[in-house]
Each structure stands twice: as structure tokens, then as C-alpha cells.
Coordinates of C-alpha atoms in Angstrom, one line a residue:
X1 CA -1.1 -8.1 26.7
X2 CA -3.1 -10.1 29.0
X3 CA -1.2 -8.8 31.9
X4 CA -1.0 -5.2 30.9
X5 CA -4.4 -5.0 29.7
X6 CA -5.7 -2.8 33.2
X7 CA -3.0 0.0 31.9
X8 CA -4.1 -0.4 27.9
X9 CA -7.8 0.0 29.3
X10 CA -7.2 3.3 30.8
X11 CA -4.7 4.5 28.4
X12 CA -7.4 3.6 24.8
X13 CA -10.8 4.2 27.2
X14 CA -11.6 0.9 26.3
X15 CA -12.6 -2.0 28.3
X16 CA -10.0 -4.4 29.3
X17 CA -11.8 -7.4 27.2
X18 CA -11.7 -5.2 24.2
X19 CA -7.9 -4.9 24.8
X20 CA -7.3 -8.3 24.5
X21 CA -9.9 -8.6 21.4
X22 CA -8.3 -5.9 20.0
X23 CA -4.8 -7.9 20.3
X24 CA -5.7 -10.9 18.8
X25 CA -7.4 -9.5 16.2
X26 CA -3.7 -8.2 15.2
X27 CA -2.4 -11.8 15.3
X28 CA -5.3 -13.0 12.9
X29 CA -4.7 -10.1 10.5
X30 CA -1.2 -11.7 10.4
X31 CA -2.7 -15.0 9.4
X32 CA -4.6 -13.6 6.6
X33 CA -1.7 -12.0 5.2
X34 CA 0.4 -15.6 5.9
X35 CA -2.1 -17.2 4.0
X36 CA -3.3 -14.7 1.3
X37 CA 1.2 -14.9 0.3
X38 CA 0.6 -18.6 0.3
X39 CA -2.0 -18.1 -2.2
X40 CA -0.5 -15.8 -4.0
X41 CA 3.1 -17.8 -4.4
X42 CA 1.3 -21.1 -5.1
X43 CA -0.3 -19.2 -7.9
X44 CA -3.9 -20.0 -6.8
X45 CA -5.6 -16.4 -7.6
X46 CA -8.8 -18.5 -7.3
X47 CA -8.6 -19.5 -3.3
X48 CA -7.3 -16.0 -2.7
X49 CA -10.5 -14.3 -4.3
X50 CA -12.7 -17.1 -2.2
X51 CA -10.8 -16.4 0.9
X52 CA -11.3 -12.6 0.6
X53 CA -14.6 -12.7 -0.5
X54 CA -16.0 -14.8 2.4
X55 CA -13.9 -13.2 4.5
X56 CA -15.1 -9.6 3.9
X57 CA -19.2 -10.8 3.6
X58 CA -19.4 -12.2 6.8
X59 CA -17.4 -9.2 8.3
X60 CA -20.3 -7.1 6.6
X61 CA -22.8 -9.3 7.5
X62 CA -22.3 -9.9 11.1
X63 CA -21.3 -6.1 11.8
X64 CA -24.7 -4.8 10.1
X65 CA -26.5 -7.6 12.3
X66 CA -24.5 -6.3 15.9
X67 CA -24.7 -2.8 15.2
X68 CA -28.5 -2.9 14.2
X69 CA -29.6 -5.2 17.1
X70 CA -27.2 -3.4 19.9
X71 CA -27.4 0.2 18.6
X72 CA -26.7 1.3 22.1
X73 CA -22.8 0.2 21.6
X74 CA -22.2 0.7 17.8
X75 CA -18.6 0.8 18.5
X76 CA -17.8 -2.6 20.5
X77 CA -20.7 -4.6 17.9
X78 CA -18.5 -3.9 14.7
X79 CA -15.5 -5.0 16.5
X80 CA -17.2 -8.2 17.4
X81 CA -18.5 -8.6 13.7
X82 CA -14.6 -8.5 12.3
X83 CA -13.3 -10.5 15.3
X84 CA -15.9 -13.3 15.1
X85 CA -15.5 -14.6 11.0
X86 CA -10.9 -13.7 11.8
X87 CA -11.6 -16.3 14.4
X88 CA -13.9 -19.2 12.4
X89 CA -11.6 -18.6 9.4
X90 CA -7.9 -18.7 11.5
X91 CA -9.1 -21.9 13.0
X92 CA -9.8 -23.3 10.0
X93 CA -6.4 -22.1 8.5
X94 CA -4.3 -23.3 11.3
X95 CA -6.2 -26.8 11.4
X96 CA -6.0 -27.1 7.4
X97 CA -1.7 -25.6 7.6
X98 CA -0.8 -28.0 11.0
X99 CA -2.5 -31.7 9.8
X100 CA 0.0 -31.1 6.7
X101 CA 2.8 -29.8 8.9
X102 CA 5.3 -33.0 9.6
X103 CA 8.2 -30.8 11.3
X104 CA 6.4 -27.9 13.7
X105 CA 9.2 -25.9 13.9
X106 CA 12.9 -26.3 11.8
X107 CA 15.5 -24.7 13.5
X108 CA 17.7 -24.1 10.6
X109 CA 15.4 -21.4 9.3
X110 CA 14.9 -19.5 12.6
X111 CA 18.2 -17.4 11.6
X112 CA 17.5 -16.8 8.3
X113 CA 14.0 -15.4 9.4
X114 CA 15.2 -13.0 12.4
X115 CA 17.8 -11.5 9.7
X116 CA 15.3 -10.9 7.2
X117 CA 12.5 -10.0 9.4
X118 CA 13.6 -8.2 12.3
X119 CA 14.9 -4.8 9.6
X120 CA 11.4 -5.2 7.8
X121 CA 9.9 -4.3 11.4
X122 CA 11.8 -1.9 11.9
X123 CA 10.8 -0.7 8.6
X124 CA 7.3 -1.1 9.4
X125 CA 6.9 1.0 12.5
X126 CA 8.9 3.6 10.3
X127 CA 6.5 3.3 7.7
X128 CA 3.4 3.9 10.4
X129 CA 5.4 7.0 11.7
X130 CA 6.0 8.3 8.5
X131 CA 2.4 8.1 7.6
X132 CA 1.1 9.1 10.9
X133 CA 3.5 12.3 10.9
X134 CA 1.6 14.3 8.7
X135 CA -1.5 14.1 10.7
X136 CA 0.0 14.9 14.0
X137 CA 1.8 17.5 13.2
X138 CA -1.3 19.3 11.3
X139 CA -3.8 18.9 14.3
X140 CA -0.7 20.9 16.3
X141 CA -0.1 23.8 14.1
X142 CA -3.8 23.6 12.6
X143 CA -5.9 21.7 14.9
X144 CA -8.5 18.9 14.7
X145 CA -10.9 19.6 11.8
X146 CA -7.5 20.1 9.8
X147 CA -6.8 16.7 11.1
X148 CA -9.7 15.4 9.4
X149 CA -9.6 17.0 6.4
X150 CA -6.5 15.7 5.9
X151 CA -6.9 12.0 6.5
X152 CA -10.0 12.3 4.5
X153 CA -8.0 12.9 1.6
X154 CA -5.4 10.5 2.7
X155 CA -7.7 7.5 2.3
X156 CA -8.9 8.6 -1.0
X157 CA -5.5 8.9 -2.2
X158 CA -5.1 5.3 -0.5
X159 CA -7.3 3.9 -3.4
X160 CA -4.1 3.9 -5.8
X161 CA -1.9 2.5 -3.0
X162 CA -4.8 -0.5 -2.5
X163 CA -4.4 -1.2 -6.4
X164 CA -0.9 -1.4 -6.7
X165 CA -0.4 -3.4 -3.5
X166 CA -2.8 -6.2 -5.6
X167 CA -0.9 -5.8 -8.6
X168 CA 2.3 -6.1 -6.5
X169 CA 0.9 -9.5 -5.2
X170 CA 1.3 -10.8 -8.9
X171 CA 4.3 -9.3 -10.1
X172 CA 6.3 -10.7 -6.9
X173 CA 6.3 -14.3 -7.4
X174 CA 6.2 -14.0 -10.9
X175 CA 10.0 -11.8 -10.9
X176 CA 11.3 -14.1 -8.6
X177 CA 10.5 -17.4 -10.3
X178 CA 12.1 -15.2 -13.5
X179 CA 15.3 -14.4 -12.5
X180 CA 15.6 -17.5 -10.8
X181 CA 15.3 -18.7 -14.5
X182 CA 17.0 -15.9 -15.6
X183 CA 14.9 -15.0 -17.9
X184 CA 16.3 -10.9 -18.2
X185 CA 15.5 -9.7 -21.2
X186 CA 11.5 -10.8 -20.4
X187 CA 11.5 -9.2 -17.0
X188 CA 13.0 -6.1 -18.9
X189 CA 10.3 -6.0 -21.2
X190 CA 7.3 -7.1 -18.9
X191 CA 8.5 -4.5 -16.1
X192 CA 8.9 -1.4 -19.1
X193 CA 5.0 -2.7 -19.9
X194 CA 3.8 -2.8 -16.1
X195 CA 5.2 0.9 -15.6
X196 CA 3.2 1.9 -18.7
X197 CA -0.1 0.6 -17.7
X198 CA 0.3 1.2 -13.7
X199 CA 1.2 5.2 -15.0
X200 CA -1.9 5.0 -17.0
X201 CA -4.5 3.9 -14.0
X202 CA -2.6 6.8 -12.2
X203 CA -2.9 9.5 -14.6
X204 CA -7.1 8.2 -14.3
X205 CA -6.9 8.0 -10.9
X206 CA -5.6 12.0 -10.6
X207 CA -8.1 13.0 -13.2
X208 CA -11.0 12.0 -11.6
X209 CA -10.0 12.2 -8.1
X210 CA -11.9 15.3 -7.8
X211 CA -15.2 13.3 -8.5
X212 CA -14.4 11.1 -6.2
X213 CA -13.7 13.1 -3.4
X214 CA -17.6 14.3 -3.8
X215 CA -18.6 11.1 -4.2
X216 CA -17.2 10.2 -0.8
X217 CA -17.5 12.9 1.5
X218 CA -20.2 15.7 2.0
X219 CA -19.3 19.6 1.2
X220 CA -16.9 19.4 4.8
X221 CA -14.4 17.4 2.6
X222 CA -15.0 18.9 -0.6
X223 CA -12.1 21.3 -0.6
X224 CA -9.2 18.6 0.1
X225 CA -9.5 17.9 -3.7
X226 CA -7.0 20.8 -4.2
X227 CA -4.2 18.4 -2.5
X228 CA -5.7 14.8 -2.7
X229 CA -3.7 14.8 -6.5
X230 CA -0.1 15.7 -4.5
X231 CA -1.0 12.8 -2.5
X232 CA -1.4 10.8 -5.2
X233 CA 1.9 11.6 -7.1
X234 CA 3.3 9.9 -3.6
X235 CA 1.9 6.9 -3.9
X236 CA 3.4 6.8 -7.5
X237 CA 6.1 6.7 -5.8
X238 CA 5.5 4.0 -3.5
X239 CA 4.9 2.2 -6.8
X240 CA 8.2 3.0 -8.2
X241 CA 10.7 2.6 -5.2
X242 CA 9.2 -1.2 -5.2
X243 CA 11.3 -1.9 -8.3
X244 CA 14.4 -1.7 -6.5
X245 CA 13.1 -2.9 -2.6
X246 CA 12.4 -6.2 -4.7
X247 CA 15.5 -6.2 -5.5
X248 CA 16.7 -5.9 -2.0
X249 CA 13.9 -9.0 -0.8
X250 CA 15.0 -11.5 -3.8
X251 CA 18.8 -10.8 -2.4
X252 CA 17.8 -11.3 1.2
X253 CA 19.6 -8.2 2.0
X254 CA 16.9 -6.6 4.3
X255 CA 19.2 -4.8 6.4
X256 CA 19.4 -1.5 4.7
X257 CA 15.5 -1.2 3.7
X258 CA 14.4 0.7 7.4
X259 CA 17.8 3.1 7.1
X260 CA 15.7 5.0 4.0
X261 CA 12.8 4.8 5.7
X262 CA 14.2 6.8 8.9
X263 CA 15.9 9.3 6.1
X264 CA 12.2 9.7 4.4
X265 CA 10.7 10.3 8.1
X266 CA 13.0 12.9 9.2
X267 CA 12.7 14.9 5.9
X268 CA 9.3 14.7 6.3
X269 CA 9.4 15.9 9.5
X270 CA 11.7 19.1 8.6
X271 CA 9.6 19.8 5.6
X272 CA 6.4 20.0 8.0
X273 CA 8.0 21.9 9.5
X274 CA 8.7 24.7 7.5
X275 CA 5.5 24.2 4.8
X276 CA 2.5 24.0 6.9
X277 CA 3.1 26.9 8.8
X278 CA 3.7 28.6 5.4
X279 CA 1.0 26.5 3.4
X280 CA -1.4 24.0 5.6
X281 CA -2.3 21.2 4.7
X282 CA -1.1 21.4 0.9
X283 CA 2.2 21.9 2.5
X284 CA 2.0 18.6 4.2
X285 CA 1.1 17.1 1.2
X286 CA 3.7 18.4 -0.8
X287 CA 6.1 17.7 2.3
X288 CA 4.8 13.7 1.5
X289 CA 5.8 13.6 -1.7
X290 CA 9.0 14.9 -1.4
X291 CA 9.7 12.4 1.8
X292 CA 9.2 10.0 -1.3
X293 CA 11.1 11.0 -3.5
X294 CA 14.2 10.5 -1.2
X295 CA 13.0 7.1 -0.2
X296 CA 12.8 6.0 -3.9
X297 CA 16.3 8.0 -5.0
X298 CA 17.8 6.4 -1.8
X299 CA 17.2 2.7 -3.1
X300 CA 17.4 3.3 -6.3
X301 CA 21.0 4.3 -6.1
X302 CA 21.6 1.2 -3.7
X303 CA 20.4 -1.9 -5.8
X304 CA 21.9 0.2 -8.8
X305 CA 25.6 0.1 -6.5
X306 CA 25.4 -2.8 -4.8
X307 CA 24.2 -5.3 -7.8
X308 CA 24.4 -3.4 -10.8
X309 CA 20.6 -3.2 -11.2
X310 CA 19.3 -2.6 -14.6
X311 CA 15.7 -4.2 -14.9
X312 CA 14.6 -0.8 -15.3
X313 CA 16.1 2.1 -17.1
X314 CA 16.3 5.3 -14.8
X315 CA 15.1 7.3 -17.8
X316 CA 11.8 4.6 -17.9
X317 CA 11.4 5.4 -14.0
X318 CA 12.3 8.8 -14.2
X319 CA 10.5 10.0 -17.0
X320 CA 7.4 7.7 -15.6
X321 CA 7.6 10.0 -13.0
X322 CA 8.1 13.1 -14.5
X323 CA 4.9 12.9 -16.5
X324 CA 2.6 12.3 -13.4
X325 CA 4.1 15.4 -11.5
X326 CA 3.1 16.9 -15.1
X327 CA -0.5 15.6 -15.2
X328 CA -0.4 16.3 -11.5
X329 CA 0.1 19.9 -11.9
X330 CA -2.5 19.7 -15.2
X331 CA -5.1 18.4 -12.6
X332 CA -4.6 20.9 -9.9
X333 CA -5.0 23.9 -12.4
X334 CA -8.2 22.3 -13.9
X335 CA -9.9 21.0 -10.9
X336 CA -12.8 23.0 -11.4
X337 CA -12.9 22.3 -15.5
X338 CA -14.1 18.8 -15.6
X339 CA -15.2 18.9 -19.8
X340 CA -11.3 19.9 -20.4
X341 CA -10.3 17.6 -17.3
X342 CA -12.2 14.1 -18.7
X343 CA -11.3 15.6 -22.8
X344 CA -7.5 14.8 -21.9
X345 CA -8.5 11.9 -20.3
X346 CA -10.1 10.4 -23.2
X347 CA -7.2 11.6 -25.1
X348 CA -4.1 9.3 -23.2
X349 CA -7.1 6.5 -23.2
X350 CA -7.4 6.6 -27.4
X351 CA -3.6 6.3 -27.3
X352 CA -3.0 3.7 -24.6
X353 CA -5.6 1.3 -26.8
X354 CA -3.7 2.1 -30.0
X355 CA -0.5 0.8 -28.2
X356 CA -2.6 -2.0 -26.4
X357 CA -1.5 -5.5 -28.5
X358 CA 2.2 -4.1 -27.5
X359 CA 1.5 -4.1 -23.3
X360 CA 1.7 -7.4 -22.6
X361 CA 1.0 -7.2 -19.1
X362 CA -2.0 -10.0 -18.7
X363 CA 0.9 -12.4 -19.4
X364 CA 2.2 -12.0 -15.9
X365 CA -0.8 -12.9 -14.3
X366 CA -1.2 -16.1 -16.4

């Protein structure tokens, strides 16, 4: 980076310092996540919470100090107030990891790692084109305010993807170190219970979704409540498809995971391109969720050939499913009926706490 940096500078419009802040900033963010899965799989919940907390003060902190006391350069101050605590904190991480570390490197796992990693990049860029797709594609057929509109509702949709990604964190190490028991029957019955409740904190999520679209934008954003719940029902998804990539992770068999994803990408693509010039920006959102749909069916049916996978019943998954494209649909038609909108709501909440003594959930995070 150091010795493209001239050609970054001209190509971003930023400086060629910021270019190499920018850069190692990425590398630090890879630290966090290195040390936040160490946390996690050494069942310290405790030093992850610390670590994120002070982490994401002094982030605040330093960027309200920068950008108040250089307003002339907003931009380049709240950099400098993420970059500054990444760096005190990775210092302290690599010191704390490396005065521990007997062996700095064993060349018996360097293999292993390329095999399992080098897909799961692949993957990753997919998964960046896939969600950068949308976006491109409606600032060329609908142009730049479009744009907006539409990643405005993509990060409020975001919010559910944030909140299974933490209870993902939990239910990870905790599967593994089950099968590797093999305990079945428990994972059966804890994953059945995790579906329940995560459909639940959905179906809350759609219902007020409206709400919180006001809450967090002005009257410009407003109307992208009509196909934030779409975008929701996608991240379901996400949810769902994670049974089976699990699967594919405790296995080590990485190598098929970024084939779905390029199957997902170009039938999102295609999709676009027939439903936005028909339908706008609800037809890119409805385009998302069937790109998802695929990527789940697609690994679904390979963990279910490949090792016989029954942790979860299709008609659990399916029928999970199936009820927040109904609720979904419910939400859209009563956007503008909050009274009957929160009623329901209050209706699935009386019968989730009725069932409550039987979801067992906390028990994983024990």
C-alpha cells in the first residue's frame, strides 16, 4: 500500500497519509475480530464486553474531541479518533498474545489455514459484491437520491443482521464443543428453541421497523419503510442459511461456501435487472431476498447430501420462514395502522411467554 499510495490518493481524493491510515486501520479491525473469537471460544463473555466497551468509548470520545476542536476537517479528525484507541488497544493485544507465544509461527498449520481460508475470501468479496449490487445498480437506473434512500433502509434492516451475528458468536463454540461430544439430541433441541426465539425478535423487529425508520431518519427517509420489512425477511435468511454453513466450518470443508455465494450474486443481478426498472427500489429489495433464498436452499441441500444433516428439520426452517414472509406481508399492508400493528404484536408476545419455561435458550450461553 505504501508504494501505491500516490495512485490510491488520486483514485479516493484522499491524502496519501490517509491511505496508509486507512490501510492499517483494516489490519487492526482484523485484530479485533482475532481477539473478540478468542474471547468468545475461551468462553469469557466478560473480557469481550470490556474490550468492546472501551474500545467503542474512546472511539466516541476522541472523535467528539477531533471533530469539535478541528471543525475545519470533520472528515480526517473522526478517522484519527478510530485509528488512535485500534492502535493503543492492538499494541496491547499483540504484546499480551506474543510474551505467551513459545512457537511464532508452526508450519504444520500453514496448510490447513490457506485451505480453509483462502474460499472464505473469496466468499467475502462475494458477499461485499452482493451487498453492494443493489446500490449500484439503483443509482444507474434511478440515480443518487435513490441510492440513499436505499442504503438508508439497508442499515436499518442491518439492526437484525447486528443481533444475530452476536447471538451467532454464542451458539458457535457452543455447537462445536457439542457435537464434538456428541451430544445430538441436545443440539436438536436447543437449535429447534434458538429458531423459535431468533423468529420471535424478527417478527418485533418487522413490526416496529416502521417506528424506527422515523426514529432514525428525517421525512427524506420516511417512505423507505414500505421495503425496509423485505429487507428484513433477508436477513432472516442470513440467519437460517448459518445452520447449514456451520455445518460446512465444523467439517473444514470451506471449498464450496463462495460457489453459492457467486449463484446468489448473479441472481441478484438478473433480478435487478428486470424489477427495478418495473418496481424501484422495492424491486431491489425483493430482488435481495430472493438472492437469499437461493443461497440458503443451495447449502441446505449440500450439508443435507454430503453429511446427512438433520440438526434441523426442513419443515422447522421452512415453516420458520414461511411465517416471517407471512408477518412480512401483514406489516407491509398495515404500515400505516400502528394500534392494529403493535395489537398483534402483543398478541405473539402473550404466547411466546406462555411457552417461555419450554425455550431453553439461556442454557447455551451458560
Amino acid at each position: 500500500m505504501f508504494l501505491f499510495k500516490g495512485y490510491l490518493s488520486a483514485l479516493l481524493d484522499f491524502s496519501p497519509n490517509i491511505i496508509l491510515v486507512l490501510f492499517i486501520q483494516s489490519y487492526l479491525s482484523y485484530i479485533f475480530v482475532f481477539i473478540n473469537s478468542y474471547f468468545v471460544f475461551e468462553e469469557r463473555p466478560k473480557s469481550y464486553s470490556i474490550v468492546a466497551f472501551i474500545y467503542t468509548l474512546s472511539n466516541v470520545l476522541l472523535s467528539l474531541f477531533l471533530v469539535l476542536n478541528y471543525e475545519n476537517d470533520q472528515v480526517i479528525s473522526r478517522i484519527y479518533g478510530m485509528f488512535i484507541p485500534s492502535v493503543i488497544l492492538a499494541v496491547i493485544f499483540y504484546i499480551k498474545i506474543y510474551t505467551k507465544t513459545k512457537v511464532f509461527l508452526e508450519k504444520r498449520f500453514i496448510s490447513e489455514i490457506f485451505v480453509l481460508s483462502f474460499p472464505i475470501i473469496l466468499h467475502g468479496l462475494g458477499n461485499q459484491i452482493l451487498m453492494q449490487l443493489d446500490r449500484i445498480m439503483i443509482s444507474s437506473y434511478l440515480g443518487l437520491k435513490a441510492n440513499a434512500l436505499y442504503s438508508f433502509g439497508y442499515n436499518v434492516a442491518l439492526i437484525l443482521n447486528v443481533v444475530w451475528s452476536s447471538l451467532n458468536s454464542a451458539w458457535v463454540p457452543w455447537y462445536f464443543e457439542q457435537d464434538r461430544l456428541g451430544n445430538f439430541d441436545k443440539i436438536k433441541s436447543f437449535a429447534k428453541n434458538y429458531i423459535y426465539i431468533f423468529t420471535f425478535i424478527t417478527v418485533v423487529f418487522l413490526f416496529i421497523s416502521p417506528e424506527i425508520v422515523k426514529v432514525m431518519g428525517n421525512e427524506t427517509y420516511e417512505q423507505s419503510k414500505s421495503f425496509v420489512p423485505w429487507l428484513i425477511a433477508s436477513y432472516f435468511l442470513v440467519f437460517l442459511y448459518s445452520f447449514p454453513v456451520n455445518v460446512e466450518f465444523l467439517k473444514k470443508n470451506t471449498k464450496l461456501i463462495p460457489i453459492g455465494t457467486l449463484l446468489a450474486g448473479v441472481c441478484n443481478y438478473l433480478l435487478n435487472l428486470l424489477m427495478i426498472p418495473l418496481y424501484g427500489i422495492l424491486g431491489a429489495a425483493i430482488a435481495t431476498l430472493f438472492s437469499y433464498i437461493l443461497l440458503f436452499v443451495f447449502h441446505y441441500i449440500l450439508v443435507k447430501i454430503i453429511y446427512k444433516y438433520n440438526d434441523v428439520k426442513i419443515k422447522i426452517l421452512g415453516g420458520s420462514f414461511l411465517f416471517i414472509m407471512l408477518n412480512t406481508i401483514l406489516c407491509v399492508y398495515l404500515i400505516e395502522y400502528i394500534f392494529i400493528r403493535y395489537l398483534i404484536l402483543l398478541l405473539y408476545s402473550l404466547i411466546i411467554m406462555s411457552q417461555y419455561k419450554k425455550l431453553k435458550f439461556k442454557e447455551i450461553l451458560k
